[in-house]
Short mmCIF file of C-alpha atoms and ligand atoms in Angstrom, two decimals:
data_model
loop_
_atom_site.label_atom_id
_atom_site.label_comp_id
_atom_site.label_asym_id
_atom_site.label_seq_id
_atom_site.Cartn_x
_atom_site.Cartn_y
_atom_site.Cartn_z
CA MET A 1 -17.17 -13.65 9.70
CA PHE A 2 -14.97 -14.81 6.84
CA ALA A 3 -15.18 -15.37 3.25
CA VAL A 4 -13.82 -18.81 2.41
CA PRO A 5 -13.34 -20.04 -1.27
CA THR A 6 -15.68 -23.09 -1.83
CA ASP A 7 -12.43 -25.27 -2.75
CA LYS A 8 -11.18 -24.38 0.82
CA LEU A 9 -14.35 -24.96 2.68
CA GLU A 10 -14.24 -27.57 5.51
CA PRO A 11 -17.36 -29.37 6.68
CA GLY A 12 -18.62 -28.20 10.14
CA LYS A 13 -18.39 -24.50 9.46
CA ILE A 14 -21.30 -22.41 10.32
CA LEU A 15 -22.73 -20.52 7.34
CA ALA A 16 -22.94 -16.66 8.11
CA GLU A 17 -24.54 -15.24 4.82
CA GLU A 18 -26.97 -17.24 2.90
CA VAL A 19 -25.77 -18.89 -0.21
CA ARG A 20 -27.89 -18.73 -3.51
CA ASP A 21 -27.14 -20.07 -7.28
CA ILE A 22 -26.80 -17.92 -10.05
CA ASN A 23 -30.56 -17.77 -10.63
CA GLY A 24 -31.08 -16.52 -7.11
CA ARG A 25 -32.35 -19.86 -5.68
CA LEU A 26 -31.56 -20.59 -2.12
CA LEU A 27 -29.14 -23.45 -1.62
CA LEU A 28 -28.57 -22.98 1.89
CA ALA A 29 -29.62 -20.56 4.81
CA ARG A 30 -27.50 -18.77 7.16
CA GLY A 31 -26.67 -20.45 10.59
CA ASN A 32 -26.80 -23.90 9.19
CA GLU A 33 -23.87 -26.25 9.77
CA ILE A 34 -22.09 -26.82 6.54
CA GLY A 35 -21.78 -30.65 5.52
CA ASP A 36 -20.10 -32.52 2.71
CA ASN A 37 -23.26 -32.51 0.56
CA HIS A 38 -23.51 -28.55 0.84
CA ILE A 39 -19.95 -28.22 -0.20
CA ARG A 40 -20.60 -30.54 -3.31
CA ILE A 41 -23.84 -28.72 -4.15
CA PHE A 42 -22.07 -25.43 -3.96
CA LYS A 43 -19.29 -26.55 -6.32
CA ILE A 44 -21.86 -28.13 -8.75
CA TRP A 45 -23.67 -24.65 -8.75
CA GLY A 46 -20.48 -22.60 -9.31
CA VAL A 47 -20.37 -20.87 -6.01
CA SER A 48 -16.93 -19.49 -5.73
CA GLU A 49 -17.03 -18.55 -1.94
CA VAL A 50 -19.29 -18.49 1.19
CA THR A 51 -19.18 -16.69 4.35
CA VAL A 52 -18.66 -18.43 7.31
CA GLU A 53 -18.80 -17.53 11.14
CA GLY A 54 -15.63 -17.63 13.26
CA PRO A 55 -11.97 -17.36 12.43
CA ALA A 56 -10.65 -18.64 8.99
CA LYS A 57 -8.04 -21.22 8.63
CA GLY A 58 -5.31 -19.49 6.75
CA ASN A 59 -3.46 -21.40 3.95
CA ASP A 60 -0.22 -19.30 4.06
CA LYS A 61 2.90 -20.04 5.72
CA PHE A 62 1.66 -18.51 9.11
CA GLU A 63 -1.09 -20.69 10.45
CA PRO A 64 -1.52 -19.40 14.11
CA GLU A 65 -4.39 -20.95 16.28
CA ILE A 66 -6.22 -18.02 17.41
CA SER A 67 -9.00 -17.99 20.14
CA PRO A 68 -12.45 -16.75 19.47
CA GLU A 69 -11.57 -13.69 21.92
CA MET A 70 -8.62 -13.00 19.86
CA PHE A 71 -10.61 -13.07 16.61
CA GLU A 72 -13.15 -10.72 18.00
CA GLN A 73 -10.44 -8.44 19.17
CA ILE A 74 -9.10 -8.21 15.80
CA ARG A 75 -12.51 -7.91 14.19
CA GLU A 76 -13.27 -5.03 16.51
CA THR A 77 -9.92 -3.38 15.88
CA VAL A 78 -10.51 -3.40 12.07
CA LYS A 79 -13.86 -2.11 12.41
CA ASP A 80 -12.47 0.92 14.06
CA LEU A 81 -9.95 1.19 11.36
CA PHE A 82 -12.67 1.22 8.78
CA GLN A 83 -14.69 4.21 10.54
CA HIS A 84 -14.00 6.72 7.75
CA THR A 85 -15.02 4.26 4.95
CA ASP A 86 -18.43 3.34 3.55
CA GLN A 87 -18.69 0.04 5.29
CA GLU A 88 -21.85 -0.84 3.11
CA HIS A 89 -19.87 -0.74 -0.26
CA PRO A 90 -19.50 -4.17 -1.58
CA LEU A 91 -15.59 -3.70 -2.16
CA VAL A 92 -15.02 -2.21 1.13
CA LYS A 93 -17.03 -5.33 2.87
CA LYS A 94 -14.82 -7.45 0.97
CA ILE A 95 -11.43 -5.79 2.03
CA PHE A 96 -12.66 -5.95 5.60
CA ASN A 97 -13.18 -9.58 5.49
CA LEU A 98 -9.99 -10.09 3.87
CA ALA A 99 -8.35 -7.74 6.35
CA VAL A 100 -9.75 -9.64 9.45
CA GLN A 101 -8.58 -12.83 7.95
CA PHE A 102 -4.92 -11.73 7.03
CA ARG A 103 -4.60 -10.05 10.42
CA CYS A 104 -5.70 -13.18 12.12
CA GLU A 105 -3.30 -15.23 9.87
CA HIS A 106 -0.34 -13.14 10.49
CA ASN A 107 -1.09 -12.26 14.09
CA LEU A 108 -1.42 -8.40 13.41
CA ILE A 109 -3.17 -7.49 16.43
CA ASP A 110 -1.75 -4.13 17.79
CA MET A 111 -1.10 -1.83 14.98
CA GLN A 112 -0.86 1.46 17.17
CA SER A 113 2.62 0.37 18.07
CA GLU A 114 3.73 1.00 14.51
CA VAL A 115 3.84 4.57 14.83
CA TYR A 116 5.67 6.47 17.51
CA ILE A 117 4.54 9.96 18.35
CA ASN A 118 6.31 11.88 20.91
CA GLU A 119 3.53 13.70 22.40
CA GLN A 120 4.37 17.46 22.30
CA GLU A 121 1.99 20.31 23.76
CA ILE A 122 0.00 21.32 20.90
CA ASN A 123 0.47 25.21 20.27
CA PRO A 124 -1.78 26.53 17.60
CA GLY A 125 0.61 29.65 16.91
CA ASP A 126 3.19 27.09 15.48
CA ARG A 127 0.65 26.68 12.52
CA ASN A 128 2.36 27.76 9.22
CA LYS A 129 -0.72 28.96 7.30
CA ASN A 130 1.11 30.21 4.39
CA PHE A 131 2.78 26.66 3.67
CA VAL A 132 1.32 26.15 0.41
CA LYS A 133 2.17 29.56 -0.83
CA ARG A 134 5.73 29.26 0.44
CA LEU A 135 5.90 25.80 -1.06
CA ASN A 136 4.73 27.09 -4.44
CA GLN A 137 6.94 29.87 -4.58
CA ARG A 138 9.81 27.58 -3.60
CA GLU A 139 10.67 29.62 -0.43
CA ILE A 140 10.30 26.27 1.09
CA VAL A 141 13.44 24.39 -0.06
CA LEU A 142 12.85 20.76 -1.19
CA PRO A 143 15.83 18.35 -1.32
CA GLU A 144 18.20 18.56 -4.55
CA ILE A 145 18.02 15.74 -6.94
CA PRO A 146 20.74 13.32 -6.36
CA SER A 147 22.88 12.57 -9.25
CA VAL A 148 22.01 8.96 -9.35
CA VAL A 149 18.15 9.56 -9.65
CA PHE A 150 18.79 12.31 -12.21
CA GLU A 151 20.62 9.92 -14.40
CA LEU A 152 18.28 7.12 -13.65
CA ASN A 153 15.56 9.38 -14.74
CA GLU A 154 17.31 10.03 -18.09
CA VAL A 155 17.73 6.38 -18.74
CA ILE A 156 13.94 5.81 -18.29
CA ALA A 157 13.07 8.85 -20.50
CA ASN A 158 15.28 7.59 -23.32
CA PRO A 159 13.74 4.63 -25.25
CA LEU A 160 17.06 3.89 -26.79
CA SER A 161 18.69 3.25 -23.27
CA SER A 162 20.63 0.10 -23.33
CA ALA A 163 21.40 -2.52 -20.72
CA ASP A 164 24.81 -1.34 -20.62
CA HIS A 165 23.82 2.28 -19.98
CA ILE A 166 21.73 1.31 -16.85
CA ALA A 167 24.30 -0.85 -15.73
CA ARG A 168 27.01 1.89 -15.76
CA VAL A 169 24.74 4.32 -13.96
CA VAL A 170 23.92 1.79 -11.13
CA ASN A 171 27.39 0.78 -10.82
CA ARG A 172 28.46 4.35 -9.99
CA SER A 173 26.39 3.86 -6.62
CA PRO A 174 28.08 0.94 -4.50
CA SER A 175 25.19 0.83 -1.99
CA LEU A 176 22.52 0.73 -4.79
CA THR A 177 24.50 -1.89 -6.70
CA ALA A 178 24.59 -3.99 -3.74
CA LEU A 179 20.86 -3.48 -2.96
CA LEU A 180 19.78 -4.44 -6.48
CA LEU A 181 22.10 -7.66 -6.59
CA LYS A 182 20.37 -8.61 -3.25
CA ILE A 183 16.91 -8.03 -4.86
CA VAL A 184 17.68 -10.06 -8.21
CA ASN A 185 19.27 -12.91 -6.06
CA SER A 186 16.19 -13.02 -3.74
CA SER A 187 13.37 -15.41 -3.84
CA PHE A 188 11.16 -12.80 -5.64
CA TYR A 189 12.84 -13.46 -8.94
CA GLY A 190 13.96 -17.12 -8.14
CA PHE A 191 16.99 -17.53 -10.62
CA PRO A 192 18.56 -20.76 -10.21
CA SER A 193 22.35 -19.28 -10.14
CA LYS A 194 23.92 -16.55 -8.32
CA ILE A 195 23.98 -13.08 -10.25
CA ASP A 196 26.96 -10.98 -9.52
CA LYS A 197 26.82 -8.36 -11.96
CA VAL A 198 24.54 -5.58 -12.68
CA SER A 199 24.43 -5.93 -16.44
CA HIS A 200 23.56 -9.51 -16.07
CA ALA A 201 20.86 -8.49 -13.65
CA VAL A 202 19.48 -5.71 -16.29
CA THR A 203 19.63 -8.36 -19.17
CA LEU A 204 17.51 -10.92 -16.87
CA ILE A 205 14.99 -8.70 -15.53
CA GLY A 206 14.61 -5.93 -18.22
CA THR A 207 15.81 -2.21 -18.52
CA ARG A 208 12.55 -0.71 -17.52
CA GLU A 209 11.64 -2.90 -14.57
CA ILE A 210 15.43 -2.44 -13.07
CA SER A 211 15.52 1.35 -13.57
CA GLY A 212 12.08 1.64 -12.00
CA LEU A 213 13.25 -0.47 -9.13
CA ALA A 214 16.64 1.57 -8.82
CA LEU A 215 14.73 4.88 -8.78
CA GLY A 216 12.24 4.16 -6.23
CA ILE A 217 14.90 2.81 -3.87
CA SER A 218 17.37 5.57 -4.59
CA ILE A 219 14.58 8.05 -3.63
CA LEU A 220 13.45 6.42 -0.36
CA SER A 221 17.03 6.00 0.71
CA ILE A 222 17.55 9.55 0.69
CA PHE A 223 15.23 9.68 3.79
CA LYS A 224 16.70 7.04 5.70
CA ASN A 225 17.58 9.00 8.66
CA ILE A 226 14.14 10.36 9.88
CA PRO A 227 13.95 10.31 13.58
CA LYS A 228 12.52 6.98 14.95
CA GLU A 229 10.16 9.09 17.20
CA MET A 230 8.64 10.66 14.46
CA ILE A 231 7.92 7.47 12.13
CA ASP A 232 9.34 4.26 12.11
CA MET A 233 11.22 3.95 8.63
CA TYR A 234 11.04 0.22 8.56
CA SER A 235 7.27 0.42 8.85
CA PHE A 236 7.33 3.15 6.15
CA LEU A 237 9.15 1.14 3.83
CA LYS A 238 6.91 -1.85 4.36
CA HIS A 239 3.77 0.03 3.65
CA SER A 240 5.49 1.57 0.67
CA LEU A 241 6.99 -1.72 -0.65
CA ALA A 242 3.79 -3.48 -0.25
CA CYS A 243 1.62 -0.73 -2.16
CA GLY A 244 4.16 -1.09 -4.98
CA ILE A 245 3.75 -4.90 -5.17
CA LEU A 246 0.17 -4.98 -5.00
CA SER A 247 -0.14 -1.87 -7.54
CA ARG A 248 1.90 -4.02 -10.04
CA ILE A 249 -0.44 -7.15 -9.41
CA LEU A 250 -3.54 -5.17 -9.89
CA ALA A 251 -2.20 -3.50 -13.02
CA ALA A 252 -1.13 -6.81 -14.51
CA GLN A 253 -5.00 -8.16 -13.50
CA LYS A 254 -6.06 -5.16 -15.53
CA ASN A 255 -3.91 -5.97 -18.49
CA PHE A 256 -2.16 -2.46 -18.06
CA GLY A 257 1.01 -2.59 -19.91
CA GLN A 258 3.51 -0.41 -17.73
CA THR A 259 3.23 -2.65 -14.54
CA GLU A 260 6.86 -1.33 -13.36
CA GLN A 261 5.47 2.33 -13.70
CA LEU A 262 2.75 1.27 -11.21
CA PHE A 263 5.27 -0.51 -8.84
CA VAL A 264 7.35 2.81 -8.63
CA SER A 265 4.17 4.80 -8.01
CA GLY A 266 3.00 2.47 -5.32
CA LEU A 267 6.46 2.76 -4.07
CA LEU A 268 6.63 6.63 -3.92
CA HIS A 269 2.75 7.36 -3.36
CA ASP A 270 3.45 8.75 0.34
CA LEU A 271 6.68 10.34 -0.44
CA GLY A 272 5.43 13.61 0.59
CA ARG A 273 4.83 12.42 3.98
CA LEU A 274 8.77 11.60 4.24
CA ILE A 275 9.51 15.30 3.35
CA LEU A 276 6.84 16.55 5.93
CA TYR A 277 8.66 14.32 8.68
CA LEU A 278 12.06 15.37 7.71
CA TYR A 279 11.71 18.98 6.69
CA PHE A 280 8.74 20.09 8.99
CA THR A 281 9.28 17.88 11.85
CA GLU A 282 7.52 20.17 14.21
CA GLU A 283 4.51 20.62 12.15
CA SER A 284 4.49 16.88 11.30
CA ARG A 285 4.53 16.12 15.03
CA ASN A 286 1.60 18.20 15.76
CA ILE A 287 -0.50 16.93 12.72
CA LEU A 288 0.19 13.36 13.83
CA SER A 289 -0.84 14.08 17.18
CA ARG A 290 -3.87 16.06 16.46
CA ALA A 291 -5.12 13.32 14.08
CA ARG A 292 -4.82 10.88 16.65
CA ARG A 293 -6.43 12.73 19.44
CA GLY A 294 -9.15 13.83 17.10
CA ASN A 295 -9.84 10.24 15.46
CA LYS A 296 -9.20 12.04 12.12
CA LEU A 297 -7.74 10.99 8.81
CA LEU A 298 -3.99 12.02 8.74
CA TYR A 299 -4.53 13.60 5.06
CA GLN A 300 -7.40 15.56 6.29
CA GLU A 301 -5.30 16.84 9.22
CA GLU A 302 -2.46 17.83 7.10
CA HIS A 303 -4.88 19.73 4.96
CA ASP A 304 -6.44 21.43 8.07
CA TYR A 305 -3.17 22.25 9.47
CA LEU A 306 -1.11 23.09 6.28
CA GLY A 307 -3.44 23.90 3.80
CA CYS A 308 -2.29 20.79 1.67
CA ASP A 309 -1.40 17.37 2.08
CA HIS A 310 1.14 14.84 1.48
CA ALA A 311 0.08 13.98 -2.07
CA GLN A 312 0.71 17.61 -3.07
CA VAL A 313 3.83 17.79 -1.41
CA GLY A 314 5.10 14.72 -3.05
CA LYS A 315 3.99 16.00 -6.44
CA GLN A 316 5.99 19.09 -5.87
CA LEU A 317 9.16 17.15 -5.34
CA MET A 318 8.60 15.11 -8.39
CA GLU A 319 7.93 18.21 -10.48
CA GLN A 320 11.14 19.66 -9.26
CA TRP A 321 12.89 16.61 -10.02
CA LYS A 322 11.41 16.37 -13.33
CA LEU A 323 10.21 12.73 -12.77
CA PRO A 324 7.77 11.12 -15.32
CA LEU A 325 4.38 12.60 -15.51
CA ILE A 326 2.59 9.65 -14.97
CA LEU A 327 4.37 9.39 -11.30
CA GLU A 328 3.03 12.92 -10.58
CA ASN A 329 -0.44 11.97 -11.73
CA ASN A 330 -0.47 8.64 -9.54
CA VAL A 331 1.13 10.34 -6.41
CA LEU A 332 -1.08 13.67 -6.58
CA TYR A 333 -4.47 11.72 -7.08
CA HIS A 334 -3.86 8.62 -4.97
CA HIS A 335 -6.54 9.63 -2.52
CA ILE A 336 -8.97 11.09 -5.10
CA PRO A 337 -8.20 9.15 -8.26
CA SER A 338 -11.33 10.24 -9.87
CA LYS A 339 -9.99 13.70 -10.27
CA ALA A 340 -6.66 12.69 -11.99
CA GLN A 341 -6.01 13.07 -15.69
CA GLN A 342 -5.35 9.61 -15.91
CA PRO A 343 -7.73 7.94 -13.30
CA ILE A 344 -6.92 4.37 -14.19
CA PRO A 345 -3.37 3.98 -12.80
CA ALA A 346 -4.19 6.57 -9.85
CA THR A 347 -6.97 4.32 -8.99
CA ILE A 348 -4.92 1.16 -8.84
CA VAL A 349 -2.62 2.95 -6.30
CA HIS A 350 -5.43 4.20 -4.60
CA LEU A 351 -6.81 0.71 -4.09
CA ALA A 352 -3.56 -0.80 -3.30
CA ASP A 353 -3.00 1.95 -0.63
CA ILE A 354 -6.76 1.07 0.98
CA VAL A 355 -5.83 -2.63 0.95
CA VAL A 356 -2.40 -2.47 2.44
CA ASN A 357 -3.66 -0.07 5.01
CA SER A 358 -6.55 -2.43 5.92
CA LEU A 359 -4.01 -5.46 6.27
CA GLY A 360 -1.68 -3.67 8.48
CA ILE A 361 1.47 -4.25 6.35
CA GLY A 362 3.66 -1.23 7.78
CA SER A 363 2.45 2.07 8.16
CA SER A 364 2.97 5.58 6.71
CA GLY A 365 1.66 7.26 9.68
CA GLU A 366 -2.06 6.84 8.81
CA ARG A 367 -4.11 5.03 11.40
CA PHE A 368 -7.25 4.58 9.37
CA VAL A 369 -8.28 2.77 6.19
CA PRO A 370 -8.64 5.95 3.82
CA PRO A 371 -12.13 6.42 2.32
CA LEU A 372 -12.67 4.72 -1.27
CA ASP A 373 -13.09 6.91 -4.10
CA THR A 374 -16.18 5.04 -5.35
CA ALA A 375 -16.78 6.59 -8.66
CA ALA A 376 -12.99 5.85 -9.45
CA TYR A 377 -13.44 2.37 -8.53
CA GLU A 378 -16.66 1.81 -10.73
CA ASN A 379 -14.68 3.29 -13.63
CA LEU A 380 -12.02 1.01 -12.95
CA ASP A 381 -14.13 -2.13 -13.31
CA LEU A 382 -12.09 -4.62 -11.26
CA PRO A 383 -13.68 -7.99 -10.26
CA LEU A 384 -13.95 -8.43 -6.69
CA SER A 385 -13.15 -12.02 -7.18
CA GLY A 386 -9.40 -11.08 -8.20
CA LEU A 387 -8.67 -9.51 -4.92
CA ASP A 388 -8.19 -12.71 -2.74
CA THR A 389 -5.48 -13.84 -5.36
CA ALA A 390 -3.79 -10.35 -5.52
CA ILE A 391 -3.62 -10.26 -1.70
CA GLY A 392 -2.07 -13.78 -1.54
CA GLN A 393 0.48 -12.90 -4.27
CA THR A 394 1.33 -9.79 -2.60
CA ALA A 395 2.00 -11.46 0.78
CA HIS A 396 4.08 -13.97 -0.93
CA GLN A 397 6.08 -11.29 -2.96
CA PHE A 398 6.37 -9.08 0.08
CA TYR A 399 8.23 -11.59 2.20
CA ALA A 400 10.35 -12.70 -0.59
CA LEU A 401 11.37 -8.94 -0.90
CA GLU A 402 11.40 -7.85 2.64
CA SER A 403 15.07 -8.19 3.29
CA ILE A 404 15.76 -5.15 0.71
CA LEU A 405 14.16 -2.73 3.29
CA GLN A 406 17.42 -2.48 5.25
CA LEU A 407 18.37 0.56 2.97
FE1 FE2 B 501 -1.26 8.67 1.26
FE1 FE2 B 502 -0.23 5.17 1.91
#
C-alpha cells in the first residue's frame, strides 16, 4: 500500500483507501481500479495524493522492478521495525508508507547486515551500575577537545569572525582542508568552476555554514577508528549525515533561521554512542546484544544497563568541550524533545532521526524506529504533506554528499 501524489498517479492502480473531497463527499471507494477519469476528478477536487495497492513506482534515479513477494517482504520488515511506535498516529502511518516506498525504490531489504555484533557471553557482573555517577564526577575520562574543534568553536561563537579567520583555522588541518574542498566541489553545491582555496569556499558558502560543517566533520573524524565488529562506522556516518541533511530541510520548511545549527545537531545527535562504542566497548557489546535478543530499543537497553543513554553521554562531552548550548539541547533531547528547554529544534532532530531510521539510510546501532514524541510533534505543527518533498530532497542531497564519508 502506498501514497502516490495525484500528479504521478497512473491508471490501472487499485485504490487501497477511499478518496473523499474536501467536503467529505466520496469520490471513489477502495478496491476500485483507477481510470483516467478518476485521476481527472481527483485533480479537479484538489486531492493531493491517494493510497494504492502494491509497490509504488519510484521517480528517483533508482527504479528497480520489484516482485510482489519482495514488496511484501519489505513491508513486513518495516512493520517489524515500527513495533515500538504508535502505528495508528497519522504521522507514523505516513512515515511507514514512505519508508516502504523508499526501501522498495532503493532495494533496502536486509537492514540487519548494517550492524555487526560479535556475540559475547553476557555476564551480568560486567554491569557498571555507577556509570552515571562516575560520568558526572568526571571519573570516566572523555576525550580531550582537539585544537581544531576548539578553534572552530571560537569562530562560531564570535559574531565578528571573518572569512579569513575561519580559512586560517581550517587550513591548519590538511585533512579538514581536503575534505571541505571536496564538499564544496561536490554536486551538493553545484558551483560551475573548481574551488581550490578554503577562503574562496568560505566566501561562497558563508562563515557559519562552513564552520558548522567543519565542526561536525572534525568531531566525527575523531571516532573513525572504532572497531568494525562493534559498529560499521561508514553506516553510522550515513545515518548521521542523512539526519543532518533532513534536519536542515525540515528547519527550512519551518522557516527556522539557523538551518546550519540543525545540520550540525543532526550530524552529532548520536555522538554519545560513539563514545560508548570506543570507551566502553565491553558494555556496549553487551548492550547491543541484549537489545537485539530482547527486541528492545537500544536507548532503553542503555538506560537499563548503564543508568543513562547515549543522549546524556553525548551532552556530557558537548558540555565538557563547551560546544554551543543549542547543540547540547538538541542532542540531549533528541528522543524526548517535549522535555527540552528549546523543544522546536530538538523536535526537528527527533523527527529526522525517526524518518532516517525508518528509511534505513545507515544505522547508529539502533534496529527499531524510535517512538514518536507526539506532544512535541503537535507543538511543532509541521504539515504532513511536506514530508514527501523533504525525503526526496534528503535522498538527493545525501547522494551528492556521500563521498565525504570516507573520513
Ligand atoms: Fe539517538
Ligand atoms: Fe539516531
